[in-house]
Amino acid sequence: MIILGLTALALFTIDSVYPESKNNTLLSGVTVLGSLIALVVTGTQLLNGAGSTELFSGQLVVDEMSLFFTFIFTSVTALIALASHEYVGKREYQGEYYVLVVLAAIGMTLLASSNSFATAFVSLELASLPSYALVAYLKDNRGSVEAGMKYFLIGALSSAVFAYGISLVYAATGSLLFTDIAATLTDGIDGSLTGVLGIGVMMVLGGVAFKTASVPFHFWAPEAYEGAPAPISAFLSSASKAAGFVLAFRIFITAFPADAIAGVDWVLAFQILALVTMTLGNFAAATQETVKRMLAYSSIGHAGYALIALGAMTGTANQPFVLSAGMLHLLVYGFMNTGAFLFVALAEHWGIGRTFEDYNGLANKAPVACAAMSIFLFSLAGLPTGGGMLSKYFLLLGAVEAQTYVLAVGLIVNSALSLYFYARVVKAMWIEEPASDLSIDGYPTGLYAAIVVAAVVTVLLLPALFVFSEPALTAGSGLF
Amino acid sequence: MMIELLIGISLVGAAAVFLLPDKYSARLSFGISLLPILGSLYMYATFDGVGNALLEGSTLAFETKINWLSVGPYELFYHVGLDGVSMPLIVLTTILSTLAILSAWTPIDERQSQFYGLMLLMEASLIGVFAALDFFVWFVFWEAVLIPMYFLIGVWGGPRRKYAAIKFFVYTNVASLVMFVGFFLLVFGLGDSIQTLDLPAIAGALSTPGAVGSIAGMSPNTVKAVAFFLMFAGFAVKVPVVPVHTWLPDAHVEAPTPVSVILAGVLLKMGTYALLRFNFTLLPEIAQQYALILVAIAVLSVIYGALLALAQQDLKRIVAYSSVSSMGYVILGLVAFTLYGLGGATFQMISHGLISGLLFLGVGVIYNTTHTRMVGDMSGLADRMPVTAGAIVTGSFAYMGLPLMSGFVAEFLVFSGSFSADFAYAPLLTAIAMFGIVIVAGYYLFAMQRTLFGQFSVSTDYEITRASVHDVVPLVVLIVLIIALGSVPELVFDMIEGAVRPMTELTATQQADAGPEMLGLGVSILGGVLL
């Protein structure tokens, strides 16, 4: 985190020293380097088992959970920064772009470490505000500005809901620190406050649902992803979503333990949320006409899968295992989904249209990128081209253990359905005849490199997920 | 390490071929694919496995078992190893893959590096399917096969290739999920006694009476039966069994020749191999309870597939439908559950792989030359294409079960196994299935007579020439193998026998568990079907 902060400072410095400069390579290089160093440091700490450190009298806590998610954020940030090299190269405000990305990443990292509603709220805003600006980055493009506007308005509304929820929880428990809330709840609160607490918890849940793009707070997501520059869509749908999940994990497992919080059945709420989110996301994705929107809706579907981790906290399941299954899914998802959106960025870079038909025959021109895209899509669908199959399988195990068979069936049926629309893209790229005027000018190095790296990692996460399974489990157990 | 080496060579080769320009890809992929053949032949020669991979008292050849990943109580093992059933299938896979690659030189003229890369990827996945002994590892390879096949049909296929590719993909993927649910029902039925997906461990747990508990109000026996039929339904699509066979003719007709060879020669065997491994090794008592229903399905596949083949005018469709019929024999042998039945079924997998490969290659050569496959469009081809015609005649005779060819051995074993099987009306049902051979003779003699012999005429503008060397070599290799296995079946049968004999011994102890009322139910259902 500190390294990310230094990166941001370095970017500010470069930008203020050469305000008119367009030294895109320097800016993007510094960002990539900064996030890579942060990635390596986080990764080493994570694999060595860092233990838990409390900062600011427990307001922030650096433990395996926060390291695990910081690992996701930094790797996605590195990929995005690498891929943005060409994308931003032609546009104004390059320094600002990278600074905003890094600031958002810092916000997410803080979010992963928050152990109190106060810090959680502040870091949520720190993560969100740069995102609003980034979505509207293409300020000459009406779609982008409109998407930024929508995102901002819904974001502001959710922040308000979240803040109000926090105040109600505070009213009921008299504390903002997650661990103190849990302690108060375990002792039992005044019966007359149960209603206040219940509404508070549900409003907090609403705030989380916004950040994870879960139903019913998902409406901003397709619009924002569609309008935003494609690398930013990748950033939002992978890193920002994971940030929402780590917040959800911490709040609901640390602050509102399911067995202590009498009268407020948030597990059931998450079960409904998971089922509705995955079904709605996938069905909506199946009816889309453009690839980017399809990916946007399918990423809502994946939020539904990850929500199983919370929906399965029924007590019969091995809870640390279920939680780590959700974390592993988010990790794999971070790479495969980022890669898929970066491929869309590549297509946008080439000026290819957005619909499925526009991708026809692309594999003739760019077989390597299309092979990578096929890996992402099949992995997202749960076929064994990447770690997606394995992490979905763990989620399935968790759902069955928790005896939430509805969620298990929902996961299987939705995966089968999702193959349909993912395969549509694959079919367009490889099997359909190319449009006659399909021409590709240049192969952007940074973008290509980012896509290939993401593809390689996605594939490797199938045999090598074991590297992360142990830290994930430790992190999961740490919350209970 | 040998198995990993075979898979690794194919995978690395696939990546290398994919990245290289088209003009090198054919020769390079051929060269690379020779290495797995050498490896598998070496493994065959030094094979020292004893018993059945899933059952106690076995020693596996080339076994590797390492803890792949563990999350909490769950452990996945990377576990591969070979017994007498999987060893011959791996040799078959490597040989047919190379022959298919060789036969692709003529018909595949665009996007070659992608084609050959996918062929090698397919070979790697198929080897993995036959070698894997942990359910999850196996499932990874099982699903991985779909991906190259989808592209191979969809990109290089005939006019209706998109439809055929999607149909194949959807059918077999949905079937996989059905099978997945069935298998997990069984695993969860086992409860806490098992925390891994290691197949030998699961087989061991299942062999204890009363190991399966009740789930969601279903009695243990119902749980097992439901699991059995869900898995059976999943594998039946792959085999394929009537009535879920409809993807096969479409896929075959649209697929280019090399892909058809792999599809019929190896891919269908995934289904029967999985039936043998999962349904008939893990749940033999259920298989015996419902033997009559299963035999009815097998006989239906044999006769219906043969009748469909009889009705075709397209040479490739004839071969495709006759596969449905031949795979019915495999099911028949499996259900018989005698030594000859199981051994014959496995032998038939190998034999059918070789014979259908030969016929598809022969039809492919004819198609490359004449650009037609319709029986009515040609006659007297034997004059101009003697070697190809000879190959087709050999293949047809092998299909009909002429002695000294592998088809004879396989069918003889299956029939003698099922004739003496335990299920009711075994001799009668076997006799009905044997009638399939008569129909086979009918349509192959008919097709040969009309296309190969008589006055030469072909209704196309293409010049009819003799096939080139790389078209002929695969044919000759397959003929040699078919005759070798037909004359000296011990070449593989001893190996197979070692792996299936423990299965027959296993059931003797387990039969006590099976309830007699289920047998009665099976009989009455079959009675209803027959009436």
Short mmCIF file of C-alpha atoms in Angstrom, two decimals, chain B residues 215-364:
data_model
loop_
_atom_site.label_atom_id
_atom_site.label_comp_id
_atom_site.label_asym_id
_atom_site.label_seq_id
_atom_site.Cartn_x
_atom_site.Cartn_y
_atom_site.Cartn_z
CA ILE B 215 -29.86 -38.38 0.83
CA ALA B 216 -32.93 -36.15 0.74
CA GLY B 217 -35.23 -38.96 1.70
CA MET B 218 -33.96 -41.43 -0.88
CA SER B 219 -33.01 -44.85 0.39
CA PRO B 220 -29.36 -45.86 -0.07
CA ASN B 221 -30.23 -48.19 -2.90
CA THR B 222 -32.22 -45.49 -4.65
CA VAL B 223 -29.33 -43.07 -4.24
CA LYS B 224 -27.05 -45.57 -5.92
CA ALA B 225 -29.55 -46.31 -8.65
CA VAL B 226 -30.18 -42.62 -9.37
CA ALA B 227 -26.45 -41.95 -9.41
CA PHE B 228 -25.96 -44.90 -11.73
CA PHE B 229 -28.53 -43.73 -14.22
CA LEU B 230 -27.42 -40.10 -14.14
CA MET B 231 -23.89 -41.23 -14.92
CA PHE B 232 -25.17 -43.70 -17.49
CA ALA B 233 -27.18 -40.96 -19.18
CA GLY B 234 -24.12 -38.73 -19.28
CA PHE B 235 -21.86 -41.36 -20.77
CA ALA B 236 -24.53 -42.72 -23.11
CA VAL B 237 -24.45 -39.48 -25.05
CA LYS B 238 -20.74 -39.87 -25.63
CA VAL B 239 -20.95 -43.55 -26.62
CA PRO B 240 -23.53 -42.82 -28.22
CA VAL B 241 -26.55 -44.93 -27.41
CA VAL B 242 -29.93 -44.71 -29.12
CA PRO B 243 -31.85 -42.39 -28.61
CA VAL B 244 -29.16 -39.82 -27.71
CA HIS B 245 -27.04 -40.58 -30.75
CA THR B 246 -28.31 -37.85 -33.04
CA TRP B 247 -25.29 -35.57 -32.65
CA LEU B 248 -22.98 -38.27 -34.01
CA PRO B 249 -24.01 -38.50 -37.68
CA ASP B 250 -24.12 -34.72 -37.92
CA ALA B 251 -20.70 -34.36 -36.36
CA HIS B 252 -19.25 -37.14 -38.49
CA VAL B 253 -20.63 -35.97 -41.78
CA GLU B 254 -19.46 -32.41 -41.25
CA ALA B 255 -16.09 -33.22 -39.70
CA PRO B 256 -13.07 -33.49 -41.99
CA THR B 257 -11.70 -37.02 -42.37
CA PRO B 258 -8.87 -36.82 -39.82
CA VAL B 259 -11.28 -35.53 -37.22
CA SER B 260 -13.80 -38.27 -37.99
CA VAL B 261 -11.06 -40.80 -37.42
CA ILE B 262 -10.38 -39.44 -33.95
CA LEU B 263 -14.05 -38.95 -33.24
CA ALA B 264 -15.06 -42.53 -34.04
CA GLY B 265 -11.77 -44.14 -33.19
CA VAL B 266 -11.06 -42.64 -29.80
CA LEU B 267 -13.68 -40.15 -28.68
CA LEU B 268 -16.55 -42.63 -28.57
CA LYS B 269 -14.39 -44.91 -26.48
CA MET B 270 -14.28 -42.26 -23.81
CA GLY B 271 -17.94 -43.01 -23.21
CA THR B 272 -17.61 -46.78 -23.03
CA TYR B 273 -14.38 -46.54 -21.07
CA ALA B 274 -16.10 -44.28 -18.54
CA LEU B 275 -19.06 -46.66 -18.34
CA LEU B 276 -16.66 -49.48 -17.58
CA ARG B 277 -14.76 -47.46 -15.01
CA PHE B 278 -17.59 -45.66 -13.28
CA ASN B 279 -20.87 -47.46 -13.71
CA PHE B 280 -19.71 -51.04 -13.94
CA THR B 281 -16.75 -50.93 -11.57
CA LEU B 282 -18.13 -48.61 -8.92
CA LEU B 283 -21.73 -49.83 -8.91
CA PRO B 284 -21.76 -53.36 -10.32
CA GLU B 285 -24.70 -54.40 -8.17
CA ILE B 286 -26.89 -51.67 -9.64
CA ALA B 287 -25.78 -52.67 -13.11
CA GLN B 288 -26.93 -56.17 -12.40
CA GLN B 289 -30.22 -55.14 -10.87
CA TYR B 290 -31.12 -53.22 -13.97
CA ALA B 291 -29.34 -55.46 -16.40
CA LEU B 292 -32.44 -56.06 -18.47
CA ILE B 293 -33.08 -52.38 -19.05
CA LEU B 294 -29.45 -51.83 -19.99
CA VAL B 295 -29.42 -54.79 -22.33
CA ALA B 296 -32.59 -53.55 -23.93
CA ILE B 297 -30.85 -50.24 -24.60
CA ALA B 298 -27.81 -52.03 -26.00
CA VAL B 299 -29.85 -54.26 -28.30
CA LEU B 300 -31.89 -51.29 -29.44
CA SER B 301 -28.69 -49.43 -30.30
CA VAL B 302 -27.33 -52.39 -32.23
CA ILE B 303 -30.40 -53.03 -34.32
CA TYR B 304 -31.60 -49.45 -34.74
CA GLY B 305 -28.11 -48.18 -35.59
CA ALA B 306 -27.68 -50.94 -38.14
CA LEU B 307 -31.07 -50.25 -39.71
CA LEU B 308 -30.25 -46.56 -39.93
CA ALA B 309 -26.96 -47.40 -41.61
CA LEU B 310 -28.82 -49.59 -44.07
CA ALA B 311 -30.96 -46.64 -45.06
CA GLN B 312 -28.06 -44.27 -45.85
CA GLN B 313 -26.74 -43.25 -49.24
CA ASP B 314 -23.74 -41.32 -47.96
CA LEU B 315 -20.71 -43.55 -47.36
CA LYS B 316 -19.64 -41.53 -44.36
CA ARG B 317 -23.06 -41.72 -42.80
CA ILE B 318 -23.03 -45.49 -43.25
CA VAL B 319 -19.80 -45.74 -41.29
CA ALA B 320 -21.10 -43.27 -38.71
CA TYR B 321 -24.32 -45.14 -38.02
CA SER B 322 -22.56 -48.47 -37.98
CA SER B 323 -20.52 -47.04 -35.09
CA VAL B 324 -23.73 -46.65 -33.11
CA SER B 325 -24.37 -50.30 -33.77
CA SER B 326 -20.86 -51.42 -32.79
CA MET B 327 -20.91 -49.41 -29.61
CA GLY B 328 -24.10 -51.25 -28.73
CA TYR B 329 -22.06 -54.44 -28.65
CA VAL B 330 -19.72 -52.83 -26.17
CA ILE B 331 -22.62 -52.04 -23.87
CA LEU B 332 -23.93 -55.56 -24.30
CA GLY B 333 -20.59 -56.99 -23.24
CA LEU B 334 -20.38 -54.67 -20.26
CA VAL B 335 -23.84 -55.54 -19.02
CA ALA B 336 -23.11 -59.26 -19.37
CA PHE B 337 -20.45 -58.71 -16.71
CA THR B 338 -18.73 -61.99 -17.37
CA LEU B 339 -15.04 -62.27 -18.05
CA TYR B 340 -15.63 -62.62 -21.77
CA GLY B 341 -18.28 -59.99 -21.79
CA LEU B 342 -16.14 -57.30 -20.13
CA GLY B 343 -13.00 -58.39 -21.93
CA GLY B 344 -14.83 -58.56 -25.24
CA ALA B 345 -16.30 -55.10 -24.69
CA THR B 346 -12.84 -53.67 -24.07
CA PHE B 347 -11.44 -55.56 -27.02
CA GLN B 348 -14.26 -54.21 -29.14
CA MET B 349 -13.29 -50.66 -28.12
CA ILE B 350 -9.80 -51.20 -29.51
CA SER B 351 -10.99 -53.14 -32.51
CA HIS B 352 -13.69 -50.68 -33.44
CA GLY B 353 -11.20 -47.85 -33.09
CA LEU B 354 -9.00 -49.46 -35.70
CA ILE B 355 -11.77 -50.60 -38.06
CA SER B 356 -13.80 -47.40 -38.04
CA GLY B 357 -10.57 -45.45 -38.41
CA LEU B 358 -9.73 -47.52 -41.47
CA LEU B 359 -13.16 -47.05 -43.02
CA PHE B 360 -13.28 -43.31 -42.37
CA LEU B 361 -9.82 -42.93 -43.85
CA GLY B 362 -10.84 -44.97 -46.88
CA VAL B 363 -13.99 -42.93 -47.40
CA GLY B 364 -11.91 -39.79 -46.90
#
